[in-house]
Short mmCIF file of C-alpha atoms and ligand atoms in Angstrom, two decimals:
data_model
loop_
_atom_site.label_atom_id
_atom_site.label_comp_id
_atom_site.label_asym_id
_atom_site.label_seq_id
_atom_site.Cartn_x
_atom_site.Cartn_y
_atom_site.Cartn_z
CA MET C 71 -33.53 -23.75 -31.89
CA SER C 72 -30.06 -24.20 -31.80
CA THR C 73 -28.53 -27.69 -32.67
CA VAL C 74 -26.31 -29.57 -29.82
CA ALA C 75 -23.15 -30.95 -30.36
CA THR C 76 -22.63 -32.78 -27.64
CA ASN C 77 -20.73 -35.18 -28.93
CA GLU C 78 -17.37 -32.82 -30.04
CA LYS C 79 -14.43 -32.27 -28.44
CA ILE C 80 -15.75 -28.74 -27.30
CA PRO C 81 -19.61 -28.94 -26.99
CA ASN C 82 -21.59 -26.15 -28.36
CA ASN C 83 -24.96 -25.25 -29.91
CA VAL C 84 -22.93 -22.62 -32.25
CA ASN C 85 -22.09 -24.92 -34.79
CA LEU C 86 -18.15 -24.89 -34.47
CA ALA C 87 -18.10 -27.71 -36.88
CA GLY C 88 -19.17 -25.62 -39.63
CA ASP C 89 -16.12 -22.87 -38.75
CA ARG C 90 -12.90 -24.95 -39.38
CA ARG C 91 -11.03 -22.94 -38.32
CA LEU C 92 -13.04 -21.38 -35.45
CA GLN C 93 -12.28 -25.49 -34.46
CA ARG C 94 -8.84 -24.97 -34.99
CA ALA C 95 -8.13 -21.76 -32.68
CA LEU C 96 -10.46 -23.16 -29.58
CA GLU C 97 -9.15 -26.80 -30.02
CA GLN C 98 -5.67 -25.16 -29.67
CA TRP C 99 -6.46 -23.12 -27.09
CA GLN C 100 -8.71 -25.72 -24.71
CA PRO C 101 -4.93 -27.52 -23.83
CA SER C 102 -3.81 -24.60 -22.10
CA PHE C 103 -6.86 -23.82 -20.49
CA LEU C 104 -6.75 -27.98 -18.82
CA ARG C 105 -2.55 -26.82 -18.28
CA TRP C 106 -4.53 -23.52 -16.35
CA TRP C 107 -6.92 -26.22 -14.84
CA ARG C 108 -4.55 -28.50 -13.22
CA GLU C 109 -2.40 -25.96 -11.58
CA MET C 110 -4.74 -23.08 -10.67
CA GLY C 111 -7.69 -25.52 -10.44
CA PRO C 112 -9.24 -27.03 -7.03
CA GLU C 113 -6.49 -28.48 -5.22
CA GLY C 114 -6.27 -32.19 -4.15
CA PHE C 115 -9.68 -33.24 -6.33
CA GLN C 116 -8.91 -33.38 -9.53
CA THR C 117 -9.19 -36.93 -9.89
CA ALA C 118 -12.29 -37.52 -7.65
CA ASP C 119 -15.34 -37.89 -8.74
CA VAL C 120 -17.72 -35.34 -8.13
CA TYR C 121 -21.45 -35.23 -9.30
CA LEU C 122 -21.99 -32.39 -11.17
CA ARG C 123 -24.52 -30.43 -13.31
CA THR C 124 -23.30 -30.53 -16.65
CA ALA C 125 -24.88 -27.72 -19.65
CA VAL C 126 -25.10 -30.28 -22.13
CA SER C 127 -27.73 -28.04 -24.27
CA ALA C 128 -28.80 -24.30 -23.66
CA ASP C 129 -32.72 -25.07 -23.72
CA ALA C 130 -34.74 -25.30 -20.60
CA ALA C 131 -35.71 -29.31 -20.49
CA GLY C 132 -31.30 -29.65 -21.29
CA TRP C 133 -29.08 -27.33 -19.61
CA ALA C 134 -28.68 -29.02 -15.93
CA HIS C 135 -27.74 -32.92 -16.81
CA PHE C 136 -25.84 -34.33 -13.46
CA ASP C 137 -23.87 -37.29 -13.09
CA TYR C 138 -20.25 -37.89 -11.58
CA VAL C 139 -17.32 -36.60 -13.58
CA LYS C 140 -13.94 -36.15 -12.46
CA MET C 141 -13.17 -32.32 -13.11
CA PRO C 142 -10.93 -32.40 -15.34
CA ASP C 143 -12.71 -34.18 -17.73
CA TYR C 144 -15.79 -31.82 -17.20
CA ARG C 145 -17.09 -31.09 -21.06
CA TRP C 146 -16.48 -27.25 -20.42
CA GLY C 147 -19.09 -25.97 -23.51
CA ILE C 148 -19.76 -23.33 -25.78
CA PHE C 149 -23.67 -22.26 -24.72
CA LEU C 150 -25.73 -19.64 -26.42
CA ALA C 151 -29.11 -18.19 -24.98
CA ASP C 152 -31.03 -18.97 -28.21
CA PRO C 153 -31.34 -15.49 -30.71
CA VAL C 154 -34.47 -13.31 -29.67
CA LEU C 155 -36.23 -13.17 -33.66
CA ASP C 156 -36.09 -9.52 -35.38
CA ARG C 157 -34.20 -8.44 -31.67
CA ARG C 158 -33.75 -4.69 -32.32
CA ILE C 159 -31.00 -2.19 -29.19
CA GLY C 160 -33.36 -0.96 -26.29
CA PHE C 161 -31.99 1.90 -25.55
CA GLY C 162 -29.45 4.95 -26.23
CA ASP C 163 -28.60 6.74 -29.58
CA GLU C 164 -29.01 3.65 -31.64
CA MET C 165 -32.30 2.33 -29.85
CA GLY C 166 -34.71 0.81 -32.14
CA LYS C 167 -32.04 -0.30 -34.98
CA PRO C 168 -31.48 -4.01 -35.67
CA VAL C 169 -29.38 -5.72 -32.85
CA TRP C 170 -25.21 -6.35 -34.36
CA PRO C 171 -24.54 -9.64 -35.38
CA GLU C 172 -20.30 -8.53 -35.78
CA VAL C 173 -18.46 -6.03 -34.22
CA PRO C 174 -18.01 -2.80 -35.54
CA GLY C 175 -15.27 -1.23 -36.79
CA GLU C 176 -16.23 1.09 -34.30
CA HIS C 177 -16.56 -0.37 -30.89
CA ARG C 178 -14.00 -3.06 -31.69
CA ASN C 179 -11.70 -1.97 -28.77
CA ALA C 180 -14.67 -1.20 -25.66
CA LEU C 181 -16.02 -4.33 -26.67
CA ARG C 182 -13.14 -6.35 -26.52
CA ARG C 183 -11.97 -4.75 -23.21
CA LEU C 184 -15.63 -5.37 -21.80
CA ILE C 185 -15.13 -8.91 -22.89
CA VAL C 186 -11.91 -9.27 -21.56
CA THR C 187 -12.53 -6.97 -18.08
CA GLN C 188 -15.85 -10.26 -17.86
CA GLY C 189 -13.49 -13.18 -18.87
CA ASP C 190 -10.73 -12.43 -16.64
CA THR C 191 -12.81 -12.29 -13.44
CA GLU C 192 -13.82 -16.13 -13.99
CA PRO C 193 -10.56 -17.86 -13.82
CA ALA C 194 -9.60 -15.36 -11.31
CA SER C 195 -12.36 -16.95 -8.97
CA VAL C 196 -11.31 -20.55 -9.49
CA GLU C 197 -7.75 -19.24 -7.88
CA GLN C 198 -8.53 -17.75 -4.97
CA GLN C 199 -11.31 -20.79 -4.46
CA ARG C 200 -8.73 -23.03 -4.89
CA HIS C 201 -7.62 -24.24 -1.96
CA LEU C 202 -10.94 -24.47 0.06
CA GLY C 203 -11.43 -28.05 -0.67
CA LYS C 204 -9.15 -28.96 1.88
CA THR C 205 -11.10 -27.43 4.95
CA CYS C 206 -14.91 -28.10 3.59
CA PRO C 207 -17.61 -28.41 6.20
CA SER C 208 -19.24 -31.16 4.34
CA LEU C 209 -19.57 -33.30 0.74
CA TYR C 210 -22.71 -31.25 0.19
CA ASP C 211 -20.57 -27.62 0.57
CA LEU C 212 -17.33 -29.91 -1.20
CA ARG C 213 -19.57 -30.13 -4.70
CA ASN C 214 -21.25 -27.05 -4.99
CA LEU C 215 -17.74 -25.17 -4.80
CA PHE C 216 -16.77 -27.69 -7.68
CA GLN C 217 -19.77 -26.65 -8.93
CA VAL C 218 -18.93 -22.89 -8.75
CA ASN C 219 -15.56 -23.56 -10.25
CA VAL C 220 -16.48 -25.42 -12.89
CA GLU C 221 -19.08 -23.79 -13.86
CA GLU C 222 -16.71 -20.24 -13.73
CA GLY C 223 -14.22 -22.61 -16.15
CA ARG C 224 -16.82 -22.52 -18.59
CA HIS C 225 -18.25 -19.01 -18.62
CA LEU C 226 -14.29 -18.55 -19.50
CA TRP C 227 -15.08 -20.40 -22.54
CA ALA C 228 -17.80 -18.47 -23.59
CA MET C 229 -15.63 -14.87 -23.05
CA VAL C 230 -13.38 -16.63 -25.04
CA TYR C 231 -15.68 -18.18 -27.77
CA LEU C 232 -15.98 -14.30 -28.18
CA LEU C 233 -12.32 -13.38 -28.59
CA HIS C 234 -11.37 -16.22 -30.68
CA THR C 235 -14.70 -15.28 -33.27
CA TYR C 236 -15.03 -12.04 -33.25
CA PHE C 237 -11.41 -10.30 -32.55
CA GLY C 238 -9.20 -12.30 -34.61
CA ARG C 239 -5.51 -12.36 -33.57
CA ASP C 240 -5.89 -9.80 -30.72
CA GLY C 241 -8.38 -12.13 -29.67
CA ARG C 242 -6.16 -14.82 -29.12
CA GLU C 243 -3.73 -13.18 -27.65
CA GLU C 244 -6.13 -12.02 -24.88
CA ALA C 245 -7.45 -15.49 -24.50
CA GLU C 246 -3.72 -16.39 -23.63
CA ALA C 247 -3.13 -13.86 -21.29
CA LEU C 248 -6.90 -14.89 -19.81
CA LEU C 249 -4.94 -18.42 -18.69
CA THR C 250 -1.34 -15.85 -17.31
CA ARG C 251 -2.79 -13.51 -15.51
CA ARG C 252 -3.02 -14.63 -11.84
CA SER C 253 -5.47 -13.39 -8.45
CA GLY C 254 -2.86 -11.36 -5.75
CA ASP C 255 0.56 -12.26 -8.35
CA PRO C 256 1.69 -8.30 -7.40
CA ASP C 257 3.17 -8.51 -11.27
CA ASN C 258 0.70 -9.86 -13.45
CA PRO C 259 -2.55 -9.43 -11.12
CA ARG C 260 -6.12 -10.06 -12.07
CA ILE C 261 -7.31 -6.86 -13.06
CA LEU C 262 -10.68 -6.26 -10.76
CA GLY C 263 -9.78 -5.70 -7.02
CA ALA C 264 -11.88 -7.87 -5.55
CA PHE C 265 -10.83 -10.61 -7.61
CA ASN C 266 -6.88 -10.37 -6.21
CA ALA C 267 -8.46 -10.46 -2.53
CA PRO C 268 -7.13 -14.11 -0.64
CA MET C 269 -10.51 -16.45 -0.20
CA GLU C 270 -8.67 -18.18 3.15
CA HIS C 271 -12.05 -19.56 4.87
CA TRP C 272 -15.57 -20.64 3.74
CA LEU C 273 -17.09 -17.93 5.45
CA SER C 274 -15.51 -15.74 2.87
CA PHE C 275 -16.45 -17.71 0.02
CA TYR C 276 -20.25 -17.87 1.12
CA MET C 277 -20.19 -14.03 1.21
CA PHE C 278 -18.28 -13.90 -1.99
CA THR C 279 -20.73 -16.02 -3.45
CA TYR C 280 -23.37 -14.10 -2.21
CA PHE C 281 -21.79 -10.54 -2.51
CA THR C 282 -19.20 -10.50 -5.46
CA ASP C 283 -21.36 -13.14 -7.89
CA ARG C 284 -24.33 -11.04 -7.25
CA ASP C 285 -21.57 -8.39 -9.28
CA GLY C 286 -21.30 -10.82 -11.52
CA LYS C 287 -25.86 -11.25 -12.04
CA TYR C 288 -25.60 -7.39 -12.69
CA GLN C 289 -22.71 -7.00 -15.32
CA LEU C 290 -23.87 -10.07 -16.59
CA LEU C 291 -27.60 -8.44 -17.35
CA ALA C 292 -26.08 -4.97 -17.87
CA LEU C 293 -24.20 -6.77 -21.45
CA SER C 294 -26.91 -9.11 -21.67
CA GLU C 295 -28.90 -5.80 -23.55
CA SER C 296 -25.91 -5.66 -25.55
CA ALA C 297 -26.51 -4.03 -28.78
CA PHE C 298 -24.07 -6.73 -30.04
CA ASP C 299 -25.93 -9.56 -29.87
CA PRO C 300 -23.32 -12.67 -29.15
CA LEU C 301 -22.26 -10.81 -26.56
CA SER C 302 -26.30 -10.80 -25.30
CA ARG C 303 -26.99 -14.35 -26.21
CA THR C 304 -23.45 -15.54 -24.31
CA THR C 305 -24.10 -13.31 -21.40
CA ARG C 306 -28.41 -14.19 -21.17
CA PHE C 307 -27.52 -18.35 -20.68
CA MET C 308 -24.56 -17.62 -17.90
CA LEU C 309 -26.61 -15.88 -16.03
CA THR C 310 -28.89 -19.57 -15.47
CA GLU C 311 -25.74 -21.02 -14.22
CA GLU C 312 -24.80 -17.80 -12.18
CA ALA C 313 -28.20 -18.16 -9.62
CA HIS C 314 -26.92 -21.29 -8.50
CA HIS C 315 -23.54 -19.77 -7.54
CA MET C 316 -25.62 -16.81 -5.39
CA PHE C 317 -27.52 -19.59 -4.10
CA VAL C 318 -24.60 -21.01 -2.37
CA GLY C 319 -23.54 -18.33 -0.69
CA GLU C 320 -27.35 -17.19 -0.07
CA THR C 321 -27.78 -20.70 1.55
CA GLY C 322 -24.20 -20.88 3.20
CA LEU C 323 -24.30 -17.81 5.05
CA SER C 324 -28.16 -18.76 5.72
CA ARG C 325 -26.82 -21.72 7.90
CA ILE C 326 -24.35 -20.21 9.15
CA VAL C 327 -26.34 -17.38 10.94
CA GLN C 328 -28.93 -20.62 12.13
CA ARG C 329 -25.65 -22.22 13.62
CA THR C 330 -24.71 -19.38 15.29
CA ALA C 331 -28.07 -18.55 16.67
CA GLU C 332 -28.87 -21.97 17.56
CA VAL C 333 -25.80 -21.78 19.94
CA MET C 334 -27.02 -18.98 21.30
CA ARG C 335 -29.67 -20.13 22.37
CA GLN C 336 -28.74 -22.63 23.82
CA SER C 337 -25.97 -21.11 25.63
CA PRO C 338 -26.89 -17.70 26.10
CA ASP C 339 -24.06 -16.83 28.62
CA LYS C 340 -21.48 -18.61 26.36
CA ASP C 341 -19.68 -16.71 24.00
CA PRO C 342 -20.14 -18.20 21.07
CA ARG C 343 -16.60 -18.55 20.00
CA ALA C 344 -15.97 -20.34 22.83
CA CYS C 345 -18.92 -22.69 21.38
CA GLY C 346 -16.99 -23.04 18.09
CA VAL C 347 -19.62 -20.97 16.11
CA ILE C 348 -18.91 -17.61 14.45
CA ASP C 349 -19.87 -14.75 16.33
CA LEU C 350 -22.02 -12.45 14.54
CA PRO C 351 -20.29 -9.32 14.62
CA THR C 352 -17.80 -10.64 13.30
CA MET C 353 -19.89 -12.24 10.67
CA GLN C 354 -20.84 -8.62 10.35
CA LYS C 355 -17.00 -7.47 9.47
CA TYR C 356 -16.88 -9.77 6.54
CA MET C 357 -20.07 -8.67 5.04
CA ASN C 358 -18.34 -5.02 5.35
CA PHE C 359 -15.56 -6.32 3.80
CA TRP C 360 -17.22 -8.20 0.82
CA TYR C 361 -20.14 -5.71 -0.06
CA SER C 362 -17.77 -2.66 0.25
CA ILE C 363 -15.04 -4.55 -2.84
CA SER C 364 -18.30 -5.45 -4.71
CA LEU C 365 -19.90 -2.57 -4.55
CA ASP C 366 -16.27 -1.27 -6.11
CA LEU C 367 -16.54 -3.55 -9.24
CA PHE C 368 -19.27 -1.32 -10.70
CA GLY C 369 -16.57 1.45 -11.24
CA GLY C 370 -16.80 5.24 -10.72
CA GLU C 371 -20.06 6.76 -9.88
CA ILE C 372 -18.97 9.57 -12.22
CA SER C 373 -18.14 7.84 -15.47
CA SER C 374 -17.94 9.06 -18.82
CA ASN C 375 -17.24 5.72 -20.14
CA ALA C 376 -20.41 4.37 -18.79
CA ALA C 377 -21.90 7.11 -20.64
CA SER C 378 -20.10 6.46 -23.61
CA TYR C 379 -21.31 2.52 -23.36
CA PHE C 380 -24.77 3.48 -22.80
CA ALA C 381 -24.93 5.66 -25.56
CA THR C 382 -23.60 3.38 -28.26
CA GLY C 383 -25.72 0.34 -27.28
CA LEU C 384 -22.56 -1.38 -26.25
CA LYS C 385 -23.81 -1.68 -22.18
CA GLY C 386 -27.06 -1.55 -20.47
CA ARG C 387 -29.07 -1.30 -17.50
CA ALA C 388 -30.33 -4.18 -15.93
CA HIS C 389 -33.64 -5.26 -16.75
CA GLU C 390 -33.54 -2.12 -19.25
CA GLU C 391 -37.49 -2.65 -20.52
CA ARG C 392 -38.42 -1.75 -16.78
CA TYR C 393 -37.26 2.09 -17.59
CA ALA C 394 -39.39 4.27 -18.87
CA ASP C 395 -37.11 5.91 -20.63
CA HIS C 396 -33.90 4.69 -22.50
CA VAL C 397 -32.84 7.15 -24.07
CA ALA C 398 -31.66 8.88 -20.70
CA LEU C 399 -31.07 12.22 -21.55
CA GLU C 400 -32.69 14.48 -20.00
CA GLY C 401 -32.66 13.93 -15.53
CA THR C 402 -30.04 14.24 -13.16
CA CYS C 403 -29.04 11.47 -10.67
CA SER C 404 -27.94 13.25 -6.93
CA ILE C 405 -24.42 11.65 -5.99
CA ASP C 406 -22.70 12.49 -3.32
CA VAL C 407 -19.25 13.63 -3.26
CA VAL C 408 -16.14 14.97 -0.94
CA LYS C 409 -15.33 18.81 -0.88
CA ASP C 410 -13.03 19.59 1.42
CA GLY C 411 -13.46 16.83 3.96
CA ARG C 412 -17.66 17.02 3.10
CA LEU C 413 -20.22 15.63 1.71
CA VAL C 414 -21.53 17.47 -1.10
CA GLU C 415 -24.50 16.55 -2.99
CA GLU C 416 -23.98 16.68 -6.98
CA ALA C 417 -26.33 16.55 -10.15
CA ILE C 418 -24.82 14.21 -12.52
CA PRO C 419 -26.41 13.75 -15.90
CA VAL C 420 -27.85 10.68 -16.18
CA ARG C 421 -25.43 9.16 -18.34
CA ASN C 422 -22.88 9.54 -16.97
CA ALA C 423 -24.28 8.01 -13.42
CA MET C 424 -24.79 4.38 -15.05
CA ASN C 425 -22.63 2.70 -12.34
CA GLU C 426 -24.33 3.90 -9.90
CA VAL C 427 -27.82 3.01 -11.03
CA LEU C 428 -26.88 -0.93 -11.75
CA ARG C 429 -24.99 -0.35 -8.21
CA ASP C 430 -28.42 0.93 -6.33
CA THR C 431 -30.68 -2.00 -8.32
CA TYR C 432 -27.46 -4.46 -7.05
CA ILE C 433 -27.57 -2.81 -3.57
CA GLU C 434 -31.56 -3.47 -3.67
CA ASP C 435 -31.29 -7.15 -4.14
CA SER C 436 -28.72 -7.58 -1.88
CA GLN C 437 -30.31 -5.90 0.64
CA ARG C 438 -32.70 -8.97 0.32
CA GLY C 439 -30.85 -11.59 1.83
CA VAL C 440 -29.85 -9.62 4.75
CA ASP C 441 -33.39 -9.25 5.84
CA LYS C 442 -33.53 -13.03 5.72
CA PHE C 443 -30.39 -13.66 7.48
CA ASN C 444 -32.31 -10.87 10.19
CA GLY C 445 -35.27 -13.01 9.75
CA VAL C 446 -33.84 -16.39 11.22
CA LEU C 447 -31.78 -14.21 14.13
CA GLU C 448 -35.35 -13.15 14.86
CA ALA C 449 -36.76 -16.54 14.32
CA HIS C 450 -34.31 -18.08 17.52
CA GLY C 451 -35.21 -14.72 19.49
CA VAL C 452 -31.60 -13.30 19.29
CA ASP C 453 -31.73 -9.33 18.63
CA PHE C 454 -28.87 -8.79 16.73
CA ARG C 455 -29.19 -7.62 13.11
CA PHE C 456 -26.99 -6.83 10.14
CA ASP C 457 -26.93 -4.07 8.44
CA LEU C 458 -25.24 -3.47 4.67
CA PRO C 459 -23.08 -0.61 5.86
CA SER C 460 -22.99 2.91 3.66
CA LYS C 461 -22.08 2.57 -0.12
CA ARG C 462 -19.35 5.30 1.00
CA PHE C 463 -17.45 2.80 3.59
CA HIS C 464 -13.86 1.19 2.87
CA ARG C 465 -14.53 2.17 -1.14
CA GLN C 466 -10.93 1.96 -3.09
CA VAL C 467 -13.47 3.01 -6.49
CA GLY C 468 -15.23 6.36 -6.91
CA VAL C 469 -15.63 9.62 -5.37
CA CYS C 470 -15.11 8.44 -1.73
CA ALA C 471 -11.61 6.19 -2.78
CA GLY C 472 -8.81 7.87 -0.60
CA HIS C 473 -11.26 9.37 2.33
CA HIS C 474 -12.58 7.21 4.62
CA PHE C 475 -15.64 6.60 6.42
CA THR C 476 -18.03 4.81 9.45
CA PRO C 477 -20.06 2.04 8.31
CA GLN C 478 -23.19 4.41 9.07
CA GLY C 479 -21.48 6.75 6.03
CA ALA C 480 -20.04 9.74 8.17
CA PRO C 481 -16.66 11.02 7.42
CA ILE C 482 -13.66 10.67 9.79
CA SER C 483 -10.20 11.09 9.89
CA GLU C 484 -7.65 8.92 8.97
CA PRO C 485 -6.56 8.49 12.33
CA GLU C 486 -9.73 7.36 13.76
CA TRP C 487 -10.17 5.31 10.66
CA LEU C 488 -6.80 3.63 11.34
CA ARG C 489 -7.88 3.47 15.38
CA ARG C 490 -11.16 2.02 14.84
CA ARG C 491 -10.99 -0.17 11.42
CA ASP C 492 -10.61 -3.59 13.08
CA GLU C 493 -14.02 -2.74 14.38
CA TRP C 494 -15.44 -2.84 10.98
CA LEU C 495 -13.16 -5.03 9.74
CA PRO C 496 -11.76 -8.85 9.91
CA SER C 497 -8.64 -8.35 11.52
CA PRO C 498 -5.77 -10.90 11.06
CA ALA C 499 -7.33 -12.08 14.80
CA ASP C 500 -10.22 -12.79 13.18
CA ASP C 501 -9.13 -14.08 9.77
CA ALA C 502 -7.45 -16.56 12.42
CA PHE C 503 -10.35 -17.75 14.68
CA VAL C 504 -12.47 -18.58 11.71
CA HIS C 505 -9.71 -20.91 10.01
CA SER C 506 -9.35 -22.23 13.08
CA LEU C 507 -12.87 -23.81 12.97
CA MET C 508 -11.82 -24.87 9.67
CA ARG C 509 -9.15 -27.20 10.06
CA GLY C 510 -9.79 -30.22 7.49
CA ALA C 511 -11.86 -31.29 5.47
CA VAL C 512 -15.25 -32.74 6.75
CA VAL C 513 -16.12 -35.50 4.11
CA GLU C 514 -17.81 -38.34 5.61
CA PRO C 515 -21.44 -38.30 3.72
CA GLY C 516 -23.86 -36.29 6.20
CA LYS C 517 -21.23 -35.20 8.44
CA ILE C 518 -21.19 -31.33 8.92
CA ALA C 519 -18.90 -29.13 10.93
CA ASN C 520 -19.69 -27.55 14.02
CA PHE C 521 -19.34 -23.69 12.63
CA ILE C 522 -22.64 -24.20 10.17
CA ALA C 523 -25.81 -26.04 10.07
CA ALA C 524 -27.13 -28.06 7.81
CA PRO C 525 -28.94 -27.85 4.26
CA LYS C 526 -32.56 -28.26 4.14
CA ARG C 527 -32.24 -30.21 1.40
CA GLY C 528 -29.32 -32.34 -1.04
CA ILE C 529 -29.09 -31.80 -4.94
CA LYS C 530 -31.19 -33.01 -7.45
CA GLY C 531 -33.78 -34.92 -5.12
CA ARG C 532 -30.67 -36.81 -3.17
CA PRO C 533 -30.57 -36.64 0.59
CA VAL C 534 -28.54 -34.39 2.25
CA GLU C 535 -26.02 -37.73 3.34
CA PHE C 536 -26.11 -38.66 -0.64
CA GLU C 537 -22.01 -38.93 -1.72
CA TYR C 538 -21.91 -35.89 -3.43
CA VAL C 539 -17.54 -36.20 -4.15
CA ARG C 540 -16.58 -40.12 -4.59
CA PHE C 541 -12.58 -40.50 -3.57
CA ASP C 542 -10.92 -43.32 -4.89
FE1 LIG Z 67 -19.26 -16.75 -13.99
FE1 LIG Z 68 -20.40 -17.22 -10.08
#
């Protein structure tokens, strides 16, 4: 069991006090982080008391401690899951050898790139979400937004810890750069596409936490298989927090679906929009958007980088233990590529298709929640059903980038795409409509905006109408 130092400046279970040099480096980075948080964190709520969960240790009993805290005083700590005794590499060419406690020189650049790319998404999402507090549908939702935000801040800490500890001066420079890129900034954007997309309202927030945080889950699962043991332990602990983010997305969407379905049942002849709720075809468009840009995050279908990450043990598959063959040198994956405007199936060696393998497990997991939303519609006697679009639809990365497809996956010409785009993806008018339902913040305890149903239960045994955020 690791010792936990919670009373220090930086709570941790990595014995920071025993490594003065590292402690000093992180303590120097801390003010930059706080400056970034005040500048780019939740706007207008920095002095509010928020009922938040704070990780105070990495074991099952102690990692979720609930209390009121002002966000800038949140105790962003560094926690690694406990080490697995005699852990061995579980896949690739080095399968069966002991895992690495340090970074092997030959993998230094690739590992740093993986860590920086993951780390960059964490502050990016905080930046994307920073205006949402001003239009929150309830105090309960406001608190959940802030919970997600502070934990993404902690995930940044987790990655910065790795950079500072194992990558020397390069690592410290990367840690600084993580605080200087800005989501959506044309001159200095965040690394990955989805993390530069504007997030202007709560429908997009729930879509993001359902679809994009789920990409995070699968990336973390794949990295938790890594032969670089500190990365594995860091990401394993991050996954415990990530589960809550996806819960926020799934229940948020489910509550919007429920509210719309209730209104449709009460007033079957009326346009749901006229009743102040989000109509289902509009929700489907936002689903198409956030799902497709989240699919891009897994990278190209055919990737020599992915093959080498797998071969060298840097990045495995999600739940590697569920596969029979951990070497994956035999067999192929069939992938549709576009040739002369037509789809042609190609057999790709499995290692080169690792991004696609991870994407497919993600798709299966994404479908599960969509089935639940459809269950809500069915229970209300509403005929509409949501569908995840084809994985070819609206892709900017991989073999489909530069080509156009319908949500069902049929290839279409560019003029047809341009003509029909607004049937399938949110238009500026859709954005304006959804925005019109979220004019101000609903901050009276127990009150809830009209477009969303109340949550089934509150947080940590508290009632739904509990004062989750207090203002001075
Ligand atoms: Fe995260
Ligand atoms: Fe997350």
